[in-house]
Structure formats: C-alpha cells, structure tokens
mmCIF file of N, CA and C in Angstrom:
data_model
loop_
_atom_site.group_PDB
_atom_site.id
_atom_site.type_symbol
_atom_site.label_atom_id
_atom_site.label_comp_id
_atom_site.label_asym_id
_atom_site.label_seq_id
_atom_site.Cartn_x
_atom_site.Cartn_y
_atom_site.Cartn_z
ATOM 1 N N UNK A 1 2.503 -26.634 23.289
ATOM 2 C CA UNK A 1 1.546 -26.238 22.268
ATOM 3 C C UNK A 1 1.857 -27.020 20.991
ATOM 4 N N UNK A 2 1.091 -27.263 20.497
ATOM 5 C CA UNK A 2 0.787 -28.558 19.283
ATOM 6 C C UNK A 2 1.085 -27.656 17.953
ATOM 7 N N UNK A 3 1.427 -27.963 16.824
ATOM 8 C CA UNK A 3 1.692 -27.404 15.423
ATOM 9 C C UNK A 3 0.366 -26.379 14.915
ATOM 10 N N UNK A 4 -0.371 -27.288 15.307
ATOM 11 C CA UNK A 4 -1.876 -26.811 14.360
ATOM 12 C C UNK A 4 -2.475 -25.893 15.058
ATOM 13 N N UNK A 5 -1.694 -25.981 16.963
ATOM 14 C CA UNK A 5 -2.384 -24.410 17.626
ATOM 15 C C UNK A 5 -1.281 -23.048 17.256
ATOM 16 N N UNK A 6 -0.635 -23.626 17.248
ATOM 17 C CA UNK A 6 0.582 -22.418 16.937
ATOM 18 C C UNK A 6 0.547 -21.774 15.593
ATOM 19 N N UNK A 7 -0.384 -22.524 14.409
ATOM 20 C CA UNK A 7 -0.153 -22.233 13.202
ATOM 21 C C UNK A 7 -1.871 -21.143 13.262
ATOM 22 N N UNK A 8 -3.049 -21.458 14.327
ATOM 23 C CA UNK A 8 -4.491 -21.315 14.341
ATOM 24 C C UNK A 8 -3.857 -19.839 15.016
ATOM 25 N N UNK A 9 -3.084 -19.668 16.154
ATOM 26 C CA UNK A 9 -3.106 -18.738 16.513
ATOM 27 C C UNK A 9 -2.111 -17.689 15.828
ATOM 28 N N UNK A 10 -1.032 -18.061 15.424
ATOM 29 C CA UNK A 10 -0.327 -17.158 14.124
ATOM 30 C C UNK A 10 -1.277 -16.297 13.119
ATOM 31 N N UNK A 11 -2.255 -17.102 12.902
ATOM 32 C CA UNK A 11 -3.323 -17.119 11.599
ATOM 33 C C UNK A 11 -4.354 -15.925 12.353
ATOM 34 N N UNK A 12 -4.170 -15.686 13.729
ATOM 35 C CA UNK A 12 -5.453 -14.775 14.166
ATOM 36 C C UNK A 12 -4.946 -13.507 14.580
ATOM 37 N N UNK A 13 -3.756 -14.027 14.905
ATOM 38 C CA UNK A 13 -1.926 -12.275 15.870
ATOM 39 C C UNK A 13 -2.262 -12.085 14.372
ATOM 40 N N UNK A 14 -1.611 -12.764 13.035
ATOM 41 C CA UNK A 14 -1.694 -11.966 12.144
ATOM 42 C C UNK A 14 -2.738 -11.049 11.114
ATOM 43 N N UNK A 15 -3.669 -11.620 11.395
ATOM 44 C CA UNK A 15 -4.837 -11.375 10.777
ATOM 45 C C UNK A 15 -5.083 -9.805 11.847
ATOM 46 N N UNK A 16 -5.190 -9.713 13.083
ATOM 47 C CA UNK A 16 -5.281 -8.501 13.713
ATOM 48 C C UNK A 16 -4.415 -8.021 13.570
ATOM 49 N N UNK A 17 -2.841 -7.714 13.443
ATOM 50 C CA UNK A 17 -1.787 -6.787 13.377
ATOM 51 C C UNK A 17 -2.071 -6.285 11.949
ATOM 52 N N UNK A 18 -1.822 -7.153 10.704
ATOM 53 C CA UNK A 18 -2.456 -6.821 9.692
ATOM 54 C C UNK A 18 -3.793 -5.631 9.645
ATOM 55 N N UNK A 19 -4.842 -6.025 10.394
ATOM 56 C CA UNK A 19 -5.852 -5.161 10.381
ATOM 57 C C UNK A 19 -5.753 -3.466 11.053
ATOM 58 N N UNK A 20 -4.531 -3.508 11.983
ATOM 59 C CA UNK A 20 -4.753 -2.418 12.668
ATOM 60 C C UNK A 20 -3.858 -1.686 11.913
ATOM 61 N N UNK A 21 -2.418 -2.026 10.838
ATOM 62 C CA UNK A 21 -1.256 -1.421 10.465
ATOM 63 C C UNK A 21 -2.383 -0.865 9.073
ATOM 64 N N UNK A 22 -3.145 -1.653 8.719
ATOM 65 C CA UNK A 22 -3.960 -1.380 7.443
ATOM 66 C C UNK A 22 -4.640 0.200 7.942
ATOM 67 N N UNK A 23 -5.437 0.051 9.048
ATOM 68 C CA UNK A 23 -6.116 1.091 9.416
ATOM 69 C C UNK A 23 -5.100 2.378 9.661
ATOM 70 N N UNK A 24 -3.940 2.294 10.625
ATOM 71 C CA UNK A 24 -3.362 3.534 10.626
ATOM 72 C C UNK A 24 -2.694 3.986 9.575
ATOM 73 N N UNK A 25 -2.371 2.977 8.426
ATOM 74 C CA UNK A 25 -1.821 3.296 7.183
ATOM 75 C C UNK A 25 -2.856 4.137 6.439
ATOM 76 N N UNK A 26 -3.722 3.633 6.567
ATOM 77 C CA UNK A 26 -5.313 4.518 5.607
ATOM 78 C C UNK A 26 -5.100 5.725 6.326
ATOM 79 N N UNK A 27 -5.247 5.687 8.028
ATOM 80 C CA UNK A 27 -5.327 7.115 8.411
ATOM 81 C C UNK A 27 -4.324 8.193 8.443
ATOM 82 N N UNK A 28 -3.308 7.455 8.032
ATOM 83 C CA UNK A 28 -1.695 8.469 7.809
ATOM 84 C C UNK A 28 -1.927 8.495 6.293
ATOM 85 N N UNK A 29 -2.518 8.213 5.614
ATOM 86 C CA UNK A 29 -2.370 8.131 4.070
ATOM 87 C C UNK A 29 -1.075 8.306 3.541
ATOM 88 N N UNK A 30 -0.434 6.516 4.281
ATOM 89 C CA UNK A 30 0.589 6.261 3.621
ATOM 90 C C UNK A 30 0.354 4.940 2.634
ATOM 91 N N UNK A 31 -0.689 4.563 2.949
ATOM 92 C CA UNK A 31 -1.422 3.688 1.752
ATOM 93 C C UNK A 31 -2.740 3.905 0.663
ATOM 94 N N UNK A 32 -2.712 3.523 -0.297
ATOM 95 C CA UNK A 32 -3.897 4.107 -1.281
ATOM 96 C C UNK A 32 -5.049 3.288 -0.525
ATOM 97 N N UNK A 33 -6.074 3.315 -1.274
ATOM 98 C CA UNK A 33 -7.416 3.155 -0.128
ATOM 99 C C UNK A 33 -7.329 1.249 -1.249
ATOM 100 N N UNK A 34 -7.683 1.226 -2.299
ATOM 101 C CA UNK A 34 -7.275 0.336 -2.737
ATOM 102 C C UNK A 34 -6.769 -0.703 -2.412
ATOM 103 N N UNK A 35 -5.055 -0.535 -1.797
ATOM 104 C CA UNK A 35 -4.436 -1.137 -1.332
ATOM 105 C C UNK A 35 -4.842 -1.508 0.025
ATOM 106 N N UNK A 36 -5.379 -0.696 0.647
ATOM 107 C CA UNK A 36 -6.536 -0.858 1.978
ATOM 108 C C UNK A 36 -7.393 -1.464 1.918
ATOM 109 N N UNK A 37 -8.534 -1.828 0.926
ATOM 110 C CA UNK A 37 -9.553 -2.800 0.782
ATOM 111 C C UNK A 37 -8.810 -4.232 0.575
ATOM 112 N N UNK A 38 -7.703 -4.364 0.094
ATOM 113 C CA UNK A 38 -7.564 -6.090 -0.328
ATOM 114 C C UNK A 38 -6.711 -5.665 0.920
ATOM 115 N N UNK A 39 -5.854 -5.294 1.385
ATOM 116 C CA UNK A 39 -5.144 -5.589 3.027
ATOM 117 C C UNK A 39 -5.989 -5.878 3.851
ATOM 118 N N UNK A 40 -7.274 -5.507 4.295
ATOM 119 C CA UNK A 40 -8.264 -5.399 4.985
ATOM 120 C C UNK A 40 -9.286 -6.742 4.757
ATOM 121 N N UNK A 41 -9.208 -7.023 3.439
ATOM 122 C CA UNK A 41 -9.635 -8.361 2.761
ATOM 123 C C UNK A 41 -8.893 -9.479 3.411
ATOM 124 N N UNK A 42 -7.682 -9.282 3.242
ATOM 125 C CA UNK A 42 -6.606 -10.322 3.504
ATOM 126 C C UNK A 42 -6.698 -10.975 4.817
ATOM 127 N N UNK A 43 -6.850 -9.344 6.052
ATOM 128 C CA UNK A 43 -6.656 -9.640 7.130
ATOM 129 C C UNK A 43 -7.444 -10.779 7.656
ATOM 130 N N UNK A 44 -9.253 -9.994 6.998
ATOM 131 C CA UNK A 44 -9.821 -10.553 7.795
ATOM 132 C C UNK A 44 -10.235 -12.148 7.004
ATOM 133 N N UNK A 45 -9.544 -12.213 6.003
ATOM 134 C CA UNK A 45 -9.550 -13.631 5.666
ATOM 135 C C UNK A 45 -8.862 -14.581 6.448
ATOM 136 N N UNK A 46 -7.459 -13.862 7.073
ATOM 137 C CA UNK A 46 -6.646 -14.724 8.026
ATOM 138 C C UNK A 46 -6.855 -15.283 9.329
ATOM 139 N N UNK A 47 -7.729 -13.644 10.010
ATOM 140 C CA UNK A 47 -8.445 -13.971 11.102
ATOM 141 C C UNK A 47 -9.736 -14.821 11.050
ATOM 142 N N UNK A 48 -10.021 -15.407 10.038
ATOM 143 C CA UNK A 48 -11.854 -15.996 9.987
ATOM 144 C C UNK A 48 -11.065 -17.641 9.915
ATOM 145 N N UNK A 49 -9.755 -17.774 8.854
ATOM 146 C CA UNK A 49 -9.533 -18.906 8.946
ATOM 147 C C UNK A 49 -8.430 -19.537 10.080
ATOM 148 N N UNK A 50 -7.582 -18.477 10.788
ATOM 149 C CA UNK A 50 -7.838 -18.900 11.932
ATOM 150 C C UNK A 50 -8.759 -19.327 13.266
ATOM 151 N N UNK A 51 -10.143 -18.828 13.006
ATOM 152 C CA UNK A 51 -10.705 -18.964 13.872
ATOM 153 C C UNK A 51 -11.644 -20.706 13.256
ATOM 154 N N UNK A 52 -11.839 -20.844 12.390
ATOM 155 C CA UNK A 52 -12.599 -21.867 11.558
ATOM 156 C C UNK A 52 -11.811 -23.207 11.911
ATOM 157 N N UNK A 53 -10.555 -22.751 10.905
ATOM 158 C CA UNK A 53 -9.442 -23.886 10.807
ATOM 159 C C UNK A 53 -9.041 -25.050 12.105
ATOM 160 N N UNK A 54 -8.756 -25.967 12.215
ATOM 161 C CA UNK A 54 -8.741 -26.847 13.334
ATOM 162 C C UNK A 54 -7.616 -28.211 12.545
ATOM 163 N N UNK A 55 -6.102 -27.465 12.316
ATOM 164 C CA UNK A 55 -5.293 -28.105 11.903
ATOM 165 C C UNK A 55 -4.811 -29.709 12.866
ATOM 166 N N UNK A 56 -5.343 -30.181 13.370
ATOM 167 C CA UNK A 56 -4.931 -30.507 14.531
ATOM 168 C C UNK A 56 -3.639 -31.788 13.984
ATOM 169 N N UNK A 57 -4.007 -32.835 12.818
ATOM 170 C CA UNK A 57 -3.092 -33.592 12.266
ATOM 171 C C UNK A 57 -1.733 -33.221 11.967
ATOM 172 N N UNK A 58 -1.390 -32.013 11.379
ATOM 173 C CA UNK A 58 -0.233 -31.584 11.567
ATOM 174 C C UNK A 58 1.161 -31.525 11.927
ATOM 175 N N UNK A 59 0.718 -32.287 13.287
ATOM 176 C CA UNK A 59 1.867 -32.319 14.290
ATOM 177 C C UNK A 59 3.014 -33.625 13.966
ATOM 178 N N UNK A 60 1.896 -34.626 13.127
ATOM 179 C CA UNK A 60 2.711 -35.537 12.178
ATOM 180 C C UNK A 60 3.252 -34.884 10.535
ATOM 181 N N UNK A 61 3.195 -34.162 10.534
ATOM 182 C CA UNK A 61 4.070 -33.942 9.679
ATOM 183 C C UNK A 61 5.240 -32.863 9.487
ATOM 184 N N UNK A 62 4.760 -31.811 10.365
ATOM 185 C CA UNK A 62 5.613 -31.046 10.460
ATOM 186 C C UNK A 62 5.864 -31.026 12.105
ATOM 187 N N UNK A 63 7.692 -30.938 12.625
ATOM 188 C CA UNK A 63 7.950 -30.794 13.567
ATOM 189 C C UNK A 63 7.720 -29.204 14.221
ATOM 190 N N UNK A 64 8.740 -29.068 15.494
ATOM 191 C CA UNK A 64 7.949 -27.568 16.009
ATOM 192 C C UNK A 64 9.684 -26.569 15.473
ATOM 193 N N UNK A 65 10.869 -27.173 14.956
ATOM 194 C CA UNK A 65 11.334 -26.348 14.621
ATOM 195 C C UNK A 65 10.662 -25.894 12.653
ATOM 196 N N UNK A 66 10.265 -27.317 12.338
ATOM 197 C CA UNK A 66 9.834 -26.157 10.754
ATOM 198 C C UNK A 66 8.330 -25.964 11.300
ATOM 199 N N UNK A 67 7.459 -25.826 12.236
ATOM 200 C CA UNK A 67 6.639 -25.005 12.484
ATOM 201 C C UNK A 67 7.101 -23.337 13.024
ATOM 202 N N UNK A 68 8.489 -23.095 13.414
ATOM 203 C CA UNK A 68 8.706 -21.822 13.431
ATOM 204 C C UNK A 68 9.446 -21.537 12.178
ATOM 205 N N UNK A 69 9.953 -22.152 11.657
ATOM 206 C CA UNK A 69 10.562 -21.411 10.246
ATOM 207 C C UNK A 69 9.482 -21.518 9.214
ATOM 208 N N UNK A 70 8.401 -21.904 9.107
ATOM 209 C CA UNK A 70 7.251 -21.764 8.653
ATOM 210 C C UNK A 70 6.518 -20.414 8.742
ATOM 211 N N UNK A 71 6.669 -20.456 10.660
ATOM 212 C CA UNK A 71 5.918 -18.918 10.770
ATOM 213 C C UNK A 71 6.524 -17.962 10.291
ATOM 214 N N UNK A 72 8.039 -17.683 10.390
ATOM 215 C CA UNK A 72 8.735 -16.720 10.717
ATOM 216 C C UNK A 72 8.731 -16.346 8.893
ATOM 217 N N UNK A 73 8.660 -17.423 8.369
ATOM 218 C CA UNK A 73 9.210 -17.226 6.925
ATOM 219 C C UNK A 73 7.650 -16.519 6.223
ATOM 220 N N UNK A 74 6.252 -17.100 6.584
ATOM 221 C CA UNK A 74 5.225 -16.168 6.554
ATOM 222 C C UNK A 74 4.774 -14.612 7.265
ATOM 223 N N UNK A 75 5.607 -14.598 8.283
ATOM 224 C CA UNK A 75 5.460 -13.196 8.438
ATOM 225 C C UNK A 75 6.586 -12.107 8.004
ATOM 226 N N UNK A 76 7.600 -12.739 7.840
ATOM 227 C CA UNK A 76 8.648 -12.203 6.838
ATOM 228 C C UNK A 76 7.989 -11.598 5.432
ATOM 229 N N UNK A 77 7.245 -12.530 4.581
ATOM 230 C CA UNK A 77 6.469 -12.568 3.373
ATOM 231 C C UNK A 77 5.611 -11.830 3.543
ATOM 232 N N UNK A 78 4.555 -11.506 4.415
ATOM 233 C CA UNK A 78 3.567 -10.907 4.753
ATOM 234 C C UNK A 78 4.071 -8.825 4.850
ATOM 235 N N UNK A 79 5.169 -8.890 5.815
ATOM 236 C CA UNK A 79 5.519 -7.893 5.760
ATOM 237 C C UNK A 79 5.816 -6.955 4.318
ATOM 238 N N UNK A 80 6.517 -8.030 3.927
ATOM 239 C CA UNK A 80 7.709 -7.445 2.758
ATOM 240 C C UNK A 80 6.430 -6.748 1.912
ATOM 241 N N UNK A 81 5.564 -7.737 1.614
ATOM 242 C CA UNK A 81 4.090 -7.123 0.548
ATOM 243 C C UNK A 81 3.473 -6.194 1.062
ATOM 244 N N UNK A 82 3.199 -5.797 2.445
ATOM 245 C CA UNK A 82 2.968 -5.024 3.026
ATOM 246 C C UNK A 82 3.620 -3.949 2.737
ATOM 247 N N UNK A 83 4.684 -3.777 3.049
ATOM 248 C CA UNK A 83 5.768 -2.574 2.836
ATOM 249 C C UNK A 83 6.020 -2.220 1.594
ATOM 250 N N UNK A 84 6.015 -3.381 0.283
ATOM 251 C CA UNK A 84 5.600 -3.120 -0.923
ATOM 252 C C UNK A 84 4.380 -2.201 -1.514
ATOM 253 N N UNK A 85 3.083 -2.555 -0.703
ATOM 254 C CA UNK A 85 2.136 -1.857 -1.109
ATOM 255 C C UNK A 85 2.045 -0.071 -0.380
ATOM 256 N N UNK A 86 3.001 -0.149 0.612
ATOM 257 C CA UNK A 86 2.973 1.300 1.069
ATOM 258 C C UNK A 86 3.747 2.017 0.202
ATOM 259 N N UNK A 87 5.100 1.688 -0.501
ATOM 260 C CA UNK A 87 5.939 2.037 -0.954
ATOM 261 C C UNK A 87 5.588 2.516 -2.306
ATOM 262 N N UNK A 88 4.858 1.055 -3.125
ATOM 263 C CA UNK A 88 3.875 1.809 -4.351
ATOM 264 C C UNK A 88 3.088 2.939 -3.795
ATOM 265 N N UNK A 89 2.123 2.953 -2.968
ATOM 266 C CA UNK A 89 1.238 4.082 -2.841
ATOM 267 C C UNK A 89 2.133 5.380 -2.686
ATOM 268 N N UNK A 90 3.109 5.276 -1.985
ATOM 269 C CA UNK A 90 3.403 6.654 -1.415
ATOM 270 C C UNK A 90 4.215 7.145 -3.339
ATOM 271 N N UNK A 91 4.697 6.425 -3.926
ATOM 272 C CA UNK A 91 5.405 6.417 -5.799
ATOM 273 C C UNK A 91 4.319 6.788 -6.176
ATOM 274 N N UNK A 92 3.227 6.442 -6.060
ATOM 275 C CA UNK A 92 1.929 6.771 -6.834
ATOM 276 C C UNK A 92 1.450 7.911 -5.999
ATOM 277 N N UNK A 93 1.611 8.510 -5.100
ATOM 278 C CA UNK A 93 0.798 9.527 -4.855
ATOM 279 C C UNK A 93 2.070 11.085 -5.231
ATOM 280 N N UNK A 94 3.236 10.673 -5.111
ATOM 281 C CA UNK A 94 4.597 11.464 -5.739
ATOM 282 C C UNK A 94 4.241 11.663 -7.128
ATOM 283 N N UNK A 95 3.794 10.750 -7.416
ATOM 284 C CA UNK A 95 3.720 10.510 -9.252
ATOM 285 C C UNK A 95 2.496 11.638 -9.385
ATOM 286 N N UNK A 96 1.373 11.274 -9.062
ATOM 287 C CA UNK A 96 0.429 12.169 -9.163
ATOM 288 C C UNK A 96 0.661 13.561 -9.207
ATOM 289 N N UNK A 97 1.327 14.171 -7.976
ATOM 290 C CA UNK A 97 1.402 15.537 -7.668
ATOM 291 C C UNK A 97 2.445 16.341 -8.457
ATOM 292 N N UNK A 98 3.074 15.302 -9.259
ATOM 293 C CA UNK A 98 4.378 15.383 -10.152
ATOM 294 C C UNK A 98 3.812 15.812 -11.637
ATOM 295 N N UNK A 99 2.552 15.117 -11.898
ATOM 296 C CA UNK A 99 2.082 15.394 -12.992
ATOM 297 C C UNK A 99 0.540 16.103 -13.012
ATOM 298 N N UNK A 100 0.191 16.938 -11.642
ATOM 299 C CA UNK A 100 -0.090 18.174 -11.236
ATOM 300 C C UNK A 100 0.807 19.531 -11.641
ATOM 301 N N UNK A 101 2.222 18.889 -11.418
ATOM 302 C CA UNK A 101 3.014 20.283 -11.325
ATOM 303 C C UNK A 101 3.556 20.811 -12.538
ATOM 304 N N UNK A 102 3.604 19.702 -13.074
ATOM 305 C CA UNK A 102 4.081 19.749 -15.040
ATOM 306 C C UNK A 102 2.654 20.511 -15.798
ATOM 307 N N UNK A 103 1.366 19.820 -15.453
ATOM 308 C CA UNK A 103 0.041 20.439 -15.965
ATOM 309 C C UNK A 103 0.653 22.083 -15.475
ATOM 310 N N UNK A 104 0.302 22.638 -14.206
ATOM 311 C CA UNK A 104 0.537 23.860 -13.976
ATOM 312 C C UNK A 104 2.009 24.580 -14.830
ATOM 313 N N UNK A 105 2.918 24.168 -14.633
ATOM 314 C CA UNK A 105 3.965 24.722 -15.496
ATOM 315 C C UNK A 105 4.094 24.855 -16.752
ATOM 316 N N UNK A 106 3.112 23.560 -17.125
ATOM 317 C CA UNK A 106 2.571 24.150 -19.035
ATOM 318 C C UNK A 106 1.541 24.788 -19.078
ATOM 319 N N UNK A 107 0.731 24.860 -18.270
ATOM 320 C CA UNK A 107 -0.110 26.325 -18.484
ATOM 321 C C UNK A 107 0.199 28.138 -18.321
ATOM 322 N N UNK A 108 1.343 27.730 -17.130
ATOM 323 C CA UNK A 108 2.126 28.882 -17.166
ATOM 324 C C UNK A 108 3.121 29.359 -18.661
ATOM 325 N N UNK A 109 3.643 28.138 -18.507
ATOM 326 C CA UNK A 109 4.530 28.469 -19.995
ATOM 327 C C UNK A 109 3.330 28.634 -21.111
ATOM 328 N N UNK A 110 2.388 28.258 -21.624
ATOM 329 C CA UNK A 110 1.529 28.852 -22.658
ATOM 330 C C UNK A 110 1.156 30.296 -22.303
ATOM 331 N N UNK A 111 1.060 30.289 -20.886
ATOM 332 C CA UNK A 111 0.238 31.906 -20.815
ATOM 333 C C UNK A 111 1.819 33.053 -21.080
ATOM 334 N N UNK A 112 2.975 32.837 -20.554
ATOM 335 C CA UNK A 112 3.983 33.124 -21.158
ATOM 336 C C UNK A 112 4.036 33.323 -22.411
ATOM 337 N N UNK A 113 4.187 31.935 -23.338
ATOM 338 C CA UNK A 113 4.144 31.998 -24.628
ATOM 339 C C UNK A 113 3.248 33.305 -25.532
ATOM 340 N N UNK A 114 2.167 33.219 -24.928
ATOM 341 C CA UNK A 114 0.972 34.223 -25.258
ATOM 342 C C UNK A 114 1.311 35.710 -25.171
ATOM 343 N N UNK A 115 1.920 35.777 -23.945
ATOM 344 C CA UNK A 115 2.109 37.523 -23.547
ATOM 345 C C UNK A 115 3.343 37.726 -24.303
ATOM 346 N N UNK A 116 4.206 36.859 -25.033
ATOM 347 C CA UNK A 116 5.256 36.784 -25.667
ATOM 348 C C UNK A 116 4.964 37.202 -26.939
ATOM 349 N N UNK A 117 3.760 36.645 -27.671
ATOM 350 C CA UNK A 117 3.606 36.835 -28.985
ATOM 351 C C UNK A 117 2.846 37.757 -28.980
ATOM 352 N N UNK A 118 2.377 38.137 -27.946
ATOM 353 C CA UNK A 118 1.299 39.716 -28.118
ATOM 354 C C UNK A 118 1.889 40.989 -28.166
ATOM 355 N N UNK A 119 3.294 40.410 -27.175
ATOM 356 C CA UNK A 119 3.989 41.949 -27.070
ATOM 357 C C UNK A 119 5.179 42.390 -28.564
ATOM 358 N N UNK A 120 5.218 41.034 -29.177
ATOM 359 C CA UNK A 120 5.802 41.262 -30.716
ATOM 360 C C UNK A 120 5.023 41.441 -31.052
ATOM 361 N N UNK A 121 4.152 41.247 -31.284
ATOM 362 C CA UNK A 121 2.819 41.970 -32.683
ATOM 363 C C UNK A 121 2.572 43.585 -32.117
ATOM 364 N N UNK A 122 2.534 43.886 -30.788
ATOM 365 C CA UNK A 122 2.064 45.252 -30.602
ATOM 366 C C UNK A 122 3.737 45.376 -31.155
ATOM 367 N N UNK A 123 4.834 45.319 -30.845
ATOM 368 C CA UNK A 123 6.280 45.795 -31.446
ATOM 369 C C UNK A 123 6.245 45.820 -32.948
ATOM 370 N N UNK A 124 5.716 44.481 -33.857
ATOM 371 C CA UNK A 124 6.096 44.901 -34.882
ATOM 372 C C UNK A 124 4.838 45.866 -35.580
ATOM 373 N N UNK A 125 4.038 46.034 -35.333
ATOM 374 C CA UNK A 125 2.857 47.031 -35.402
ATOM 375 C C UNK A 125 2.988 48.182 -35.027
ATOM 376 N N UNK A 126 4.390 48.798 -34.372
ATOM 377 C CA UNK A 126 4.603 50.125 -33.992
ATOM 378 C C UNK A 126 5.996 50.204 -35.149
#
C-alpha cells in the first residue's frame, strides 16, 4: 500500500471512529452538545476529504516509516483534543450544578436570615 492510500484511508477509519465516539458521547452526556457540533464538523470533514483527496505523489516524499509516525502522531493529537473536550464538558457541567447549589444555599440562608430577624423583633417587642 502506497503513502497517499494509507494516509486516504486513515483520513476515512478516522473520520468514522471520530463520528461514532462523538455520537455516544452526546448520548452519555459526557460531552456538551457544542463540543458535539464542531466534533461532528470535524469528523465529517475528515471523512469527505478522505474520500475526495487522491494524494497519490506522496510516496516521493515521504517514506512508509514517517508515513506511520505521521499517522500515529495524528491520532495521538486527535485523541488528546478529544478527551480534552470531554473533560471540559464534564468541568463545565460540575461547574454548573455547583453554582445551582450555592444559588439554593443562599436562598436558604436568606430565608434563615429572615426567620432570624422576625423572631428578635417578636422577642424584643415582648
């Protein structure tokens, strides 16, 4: 197999693995939806230009060992951002429910505060 097929078909495995980890990530909502539209963007940008692309010159310039440290070093990269963007979402959805729980606990503490100053005024009024 020639540089420019190995790089066409890298470009299409990844573009579908990409697409399906995007989808069960949306459906586990371990990714924001956000982060799901440009993953989903990405994918199918990878899969269209694998399918388009027709590297075939290639093979003069790059041999077939830096055609695998090429791949390996793009799906390395690919992952890591990947796992980056789950990692923000799941910080951002912690973050959220974090500053859900502070809202509720200062409304509790005001309604506190309240039954606090009502029951001194009925005290100093007796």
């Amino acid at each position: 197999m020639q540089t420019g097929e190995i790089i066409r078909v890298m470009l299409i495995v990844m573009g579908i693995v990409l697409f399906i980890n995007m989808i069960f990530s949306l459906a586990k909502k371990r990714m924001k939806e956000q982060f799901c539209l440009v993953w989903g963007f990405i994918s199918i940008l990878l899969f269209i230009s694998g399918i388009l692309l027709h590297p075939d010159g290639l093979s003069q310039y790059i041999s077939a060992s830096g055609t695998v440290i090429i791949v390996m070093l793009s799906i390395c990269v690919v992952w890591a951002l990947f796992y980056l963007s789950i990692q923000i979402s799941v910080l951002s959805r912690k973050n959220q429910e974090l500053a859900m729980q502070v809202s509720l606990l200062n409304q509790e503490n005001e309604w506190i505060m309240r039954e606090l100053k009502e029951t001194k005024e009925k005290v100093d009024a007796k």
